[in-house]
Short mmCIF file of C-alpha atoms in Angstrom, two decimals:
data_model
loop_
_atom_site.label_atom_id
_atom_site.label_comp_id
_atom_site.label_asym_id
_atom_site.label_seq_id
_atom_site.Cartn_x
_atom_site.Cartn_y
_atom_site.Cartn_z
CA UNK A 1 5.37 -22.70 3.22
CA UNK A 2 6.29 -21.75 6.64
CA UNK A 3 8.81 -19.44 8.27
CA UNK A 4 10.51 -18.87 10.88
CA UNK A 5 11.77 -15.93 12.95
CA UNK A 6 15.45 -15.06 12.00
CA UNK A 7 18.12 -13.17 12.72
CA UNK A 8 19.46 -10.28 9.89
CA UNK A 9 20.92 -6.86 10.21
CA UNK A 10 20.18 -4.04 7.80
CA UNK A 11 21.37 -0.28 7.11
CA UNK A 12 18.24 1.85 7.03
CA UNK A 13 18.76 5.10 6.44
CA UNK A 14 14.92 7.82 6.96
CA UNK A 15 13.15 9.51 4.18
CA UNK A 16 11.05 11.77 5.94
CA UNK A 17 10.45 12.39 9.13
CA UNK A 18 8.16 15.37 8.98
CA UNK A 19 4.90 12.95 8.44
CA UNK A 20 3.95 9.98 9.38
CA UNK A 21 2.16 7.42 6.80
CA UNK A 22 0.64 4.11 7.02
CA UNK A 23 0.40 1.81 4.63
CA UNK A 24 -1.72 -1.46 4.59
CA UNK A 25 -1.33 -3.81 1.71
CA UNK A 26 -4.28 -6.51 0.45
CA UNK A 27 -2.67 -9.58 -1.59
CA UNK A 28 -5.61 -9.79 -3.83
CA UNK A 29 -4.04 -12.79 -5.88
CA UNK A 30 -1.31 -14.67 -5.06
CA UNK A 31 -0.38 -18.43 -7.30
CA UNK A 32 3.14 -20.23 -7.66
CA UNK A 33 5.34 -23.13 -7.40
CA UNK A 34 8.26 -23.95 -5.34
CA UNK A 35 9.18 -26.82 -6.09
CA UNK A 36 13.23 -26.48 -6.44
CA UNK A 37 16.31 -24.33 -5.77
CA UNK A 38 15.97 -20.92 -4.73
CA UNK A 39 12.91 -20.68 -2.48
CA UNK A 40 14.38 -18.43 -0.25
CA UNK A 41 14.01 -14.56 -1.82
CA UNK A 42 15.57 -11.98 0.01
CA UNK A 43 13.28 -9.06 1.15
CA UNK A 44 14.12 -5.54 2.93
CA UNK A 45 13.08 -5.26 6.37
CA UNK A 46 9.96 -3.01 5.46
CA UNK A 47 8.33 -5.87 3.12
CA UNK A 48 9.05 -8.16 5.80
CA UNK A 49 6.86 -5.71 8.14
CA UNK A 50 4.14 -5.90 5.76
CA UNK A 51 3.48 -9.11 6.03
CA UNK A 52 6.50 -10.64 3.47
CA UNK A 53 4.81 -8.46 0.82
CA UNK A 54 6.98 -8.73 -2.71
CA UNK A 55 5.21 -5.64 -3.41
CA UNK A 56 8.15 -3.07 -3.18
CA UNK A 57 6.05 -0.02 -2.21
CA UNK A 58 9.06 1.77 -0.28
CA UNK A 59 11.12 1.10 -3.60
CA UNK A 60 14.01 -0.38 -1.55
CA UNK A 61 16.81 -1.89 -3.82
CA UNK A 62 16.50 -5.09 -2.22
CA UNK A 63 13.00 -5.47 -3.48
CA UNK A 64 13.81 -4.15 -6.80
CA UNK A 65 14.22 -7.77 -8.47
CA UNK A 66 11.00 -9.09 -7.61
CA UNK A 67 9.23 -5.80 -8.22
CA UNK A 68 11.22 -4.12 -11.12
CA UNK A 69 8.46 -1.94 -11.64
CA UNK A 70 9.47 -0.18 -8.19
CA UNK A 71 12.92 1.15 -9.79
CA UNK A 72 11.48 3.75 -11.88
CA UNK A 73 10.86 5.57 -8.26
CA UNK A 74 14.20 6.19 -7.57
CA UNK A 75 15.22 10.11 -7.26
CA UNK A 76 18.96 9.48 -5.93
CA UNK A 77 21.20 6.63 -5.58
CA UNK A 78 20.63 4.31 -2.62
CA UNK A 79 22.12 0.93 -1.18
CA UNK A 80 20.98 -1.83 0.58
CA UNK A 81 22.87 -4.57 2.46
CA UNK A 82 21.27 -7.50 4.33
CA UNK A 83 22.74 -10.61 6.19
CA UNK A 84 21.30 -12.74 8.41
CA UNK A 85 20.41 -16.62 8.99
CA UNK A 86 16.94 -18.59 8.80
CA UNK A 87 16.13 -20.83 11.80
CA UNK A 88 19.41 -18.96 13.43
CA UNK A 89 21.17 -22.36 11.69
CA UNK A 90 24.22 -21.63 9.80
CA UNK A 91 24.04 -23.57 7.13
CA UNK A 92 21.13 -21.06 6.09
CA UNK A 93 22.95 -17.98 5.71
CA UNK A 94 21.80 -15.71 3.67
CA UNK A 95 23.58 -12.54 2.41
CA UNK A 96 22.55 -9.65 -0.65
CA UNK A 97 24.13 -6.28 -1.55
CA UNK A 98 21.67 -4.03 -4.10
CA UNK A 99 22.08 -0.64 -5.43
CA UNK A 100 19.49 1.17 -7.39
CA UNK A 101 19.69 4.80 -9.10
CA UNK A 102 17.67 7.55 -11.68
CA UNK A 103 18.53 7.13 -14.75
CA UNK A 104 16.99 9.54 -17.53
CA UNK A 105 14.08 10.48 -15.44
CA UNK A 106 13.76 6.81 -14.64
CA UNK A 107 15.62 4.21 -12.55
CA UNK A 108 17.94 0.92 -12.72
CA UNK A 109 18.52 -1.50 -9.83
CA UNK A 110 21.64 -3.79 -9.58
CA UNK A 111 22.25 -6.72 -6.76
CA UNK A 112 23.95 -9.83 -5.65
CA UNK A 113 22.52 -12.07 -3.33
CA UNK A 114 23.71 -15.41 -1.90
CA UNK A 115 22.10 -18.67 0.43
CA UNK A 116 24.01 -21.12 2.30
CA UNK A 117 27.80 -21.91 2.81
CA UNK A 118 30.33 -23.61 0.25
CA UNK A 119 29.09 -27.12 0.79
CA UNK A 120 25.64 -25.87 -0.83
CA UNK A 121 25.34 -22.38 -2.39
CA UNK A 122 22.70 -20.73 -4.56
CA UNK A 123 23.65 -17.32 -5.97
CA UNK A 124 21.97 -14.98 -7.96
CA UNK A 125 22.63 -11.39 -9.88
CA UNK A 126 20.29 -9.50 -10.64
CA UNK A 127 19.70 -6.83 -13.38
CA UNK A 128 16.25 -4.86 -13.33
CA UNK A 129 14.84 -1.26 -15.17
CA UNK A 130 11.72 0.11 -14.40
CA UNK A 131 10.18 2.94 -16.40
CA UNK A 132 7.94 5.52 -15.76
CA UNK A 133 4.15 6.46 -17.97
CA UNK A 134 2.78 9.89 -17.02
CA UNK A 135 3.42 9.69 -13.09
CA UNK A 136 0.51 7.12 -12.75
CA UNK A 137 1.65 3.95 -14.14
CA UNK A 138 5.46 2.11 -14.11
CA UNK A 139 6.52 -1.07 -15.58
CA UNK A 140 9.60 -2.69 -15.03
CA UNK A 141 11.62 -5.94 -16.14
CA UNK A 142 15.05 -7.63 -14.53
CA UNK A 143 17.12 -10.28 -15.28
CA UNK A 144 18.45 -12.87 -13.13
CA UNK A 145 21.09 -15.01 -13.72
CA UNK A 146 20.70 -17.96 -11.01
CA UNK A 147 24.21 -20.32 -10.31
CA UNK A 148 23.84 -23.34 -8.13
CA UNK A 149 27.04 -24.82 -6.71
CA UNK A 150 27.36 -28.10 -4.66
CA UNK A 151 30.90 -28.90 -4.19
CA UNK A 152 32.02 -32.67 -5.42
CA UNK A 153 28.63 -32.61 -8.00
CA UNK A 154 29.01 -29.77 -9.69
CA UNK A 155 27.28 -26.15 -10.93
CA UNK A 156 24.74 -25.09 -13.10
CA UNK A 157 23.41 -21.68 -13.74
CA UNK A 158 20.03 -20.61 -15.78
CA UNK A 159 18.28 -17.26 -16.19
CA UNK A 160 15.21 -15.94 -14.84
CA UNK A 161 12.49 -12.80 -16.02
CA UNK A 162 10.05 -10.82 -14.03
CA UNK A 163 7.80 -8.35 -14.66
CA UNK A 164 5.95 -5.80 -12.75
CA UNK A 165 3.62 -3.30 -12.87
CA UNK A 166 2.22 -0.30 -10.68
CA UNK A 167 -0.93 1.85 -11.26
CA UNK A 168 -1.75 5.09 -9.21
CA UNK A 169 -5.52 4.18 -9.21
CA UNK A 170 -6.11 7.35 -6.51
CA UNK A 171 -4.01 8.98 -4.37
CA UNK A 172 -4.01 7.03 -1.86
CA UNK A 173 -4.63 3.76 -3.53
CA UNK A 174 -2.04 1.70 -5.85
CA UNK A 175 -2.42 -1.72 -7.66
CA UNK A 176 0.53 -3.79 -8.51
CA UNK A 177 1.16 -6.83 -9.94
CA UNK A 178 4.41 -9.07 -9.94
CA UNK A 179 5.23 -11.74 -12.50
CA UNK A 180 8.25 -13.80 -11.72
CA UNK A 181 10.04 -16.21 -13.71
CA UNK A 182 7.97 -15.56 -16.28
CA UNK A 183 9.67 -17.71 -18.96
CA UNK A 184 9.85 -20.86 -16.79
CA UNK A 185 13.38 -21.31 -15.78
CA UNK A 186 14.81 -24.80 -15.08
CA UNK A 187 18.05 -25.71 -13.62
CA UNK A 188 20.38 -28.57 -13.81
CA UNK A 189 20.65 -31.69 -15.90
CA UNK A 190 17.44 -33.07 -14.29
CA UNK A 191 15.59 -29.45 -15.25
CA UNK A 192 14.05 -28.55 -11.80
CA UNK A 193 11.97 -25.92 -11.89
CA UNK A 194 12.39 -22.47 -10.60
CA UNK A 195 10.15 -20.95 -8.35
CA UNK A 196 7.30 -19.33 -10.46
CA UNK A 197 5.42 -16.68 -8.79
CA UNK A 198 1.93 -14.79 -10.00
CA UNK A 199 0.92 -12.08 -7.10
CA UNK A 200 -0.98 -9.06 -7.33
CA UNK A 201 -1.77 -6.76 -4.67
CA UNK A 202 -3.82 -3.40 -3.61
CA UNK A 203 -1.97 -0.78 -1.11
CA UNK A 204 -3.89 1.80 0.70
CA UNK A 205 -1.88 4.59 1.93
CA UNK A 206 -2.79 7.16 5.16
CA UNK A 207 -0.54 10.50 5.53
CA UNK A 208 -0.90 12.48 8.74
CA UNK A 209 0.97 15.62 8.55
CA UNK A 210 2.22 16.31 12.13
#
């Protein structure tokens, strides 16, 4: 698939601004299908800078649902909203509001996100948990329930799992893998298929203290 620049605002809000750190991520497997509704997967504006990477490393909410495992990170709560429009066309709107917060030493992530405009809408909430193993591993599962809607034909809704993992291999270096859709969702009288998604990827982290 190909993409195109678009258009999207975003609240950021710093972490830490008394280092800076670099991060460079290597997709060492990547496999799926997309072959139906729901192609389009919102991602924060830091994936998006690291090259459309689904591998939450910044532990944004947004990215929470494809990378559960990134929830268990979470020291306070935080919210993310994004808007904008692929292709700058209307008709390709796209729209998500996330929250994630600790929980019991580890972390829960909660969202809604939308595509398109009432003549053709696909909407999804999400539900994902992610939980810590001595301070070098985290796992994490969500839930997503997926609705289409096409005005005059009908809706149809489904649900969706992914799992994740992350392993602290050094200090500096962290594997992760993603499994979405796991359970092979299908939509609709005429079963479509979900996208199905099988990526796992290395990150390689440099902190200079200034």
């Amino acid at each position: 698939m190909t993409d195109a620049p678009q258009k999207c605002g975003a609240f950021l809000f710093p972490y830490d601004l008394n280092y800076t750190q670099l991060y460079i991520t290597l997709s060492i497997y990547a496999t799926g299908t997309l072959s139906a509704s729901f192609e389009h997967l919102t991602q924060p504006p830091l994936n998006v800078g690291l090259g459309l990477s689904y591998f939450n490393i910044f532990s944004n909410p947004a990215g929470s649902f494809m990378d559960p495992a990134s929830s268990a990170n979470q020291n306070n709560l935080q919210v993310s909203l994004l808007s904008g429009q692929k292709f700058n066309l209307r008709q390709l709107t796209h729209h998500s509001v996330s929250a994630a917060f600790p929980i019991k030493g580890n972390g829960m992530a909660i969202g809604l996100r939308s595509f398109g405009t009432k003549q053709y809408r696909e909407s999804i909430f999400s539900m994902g948990y992610g939980h810590k193993i001595k301070n070098r591993m985290s796992i994490g599962i969500s839930t997503n329930l997926y609705a289409l809607s096409i005005p005059g034909y009908g809706a149809a809704q489904t649900l969706g799992t992914t799992l994740s993992w992350h392993i602290q291999v050094t200090n500096q270096i962290k594997w992760g893998t993603i499994l979405h859709n796991i359970n092979s969702p299908t939509i609709g009288q005429s079963n479509d298929p979900l996208p199905q998604l099988i990526i796992s990827t290395i990150a390689v982290s440099y902190t200079h203290l200034r």
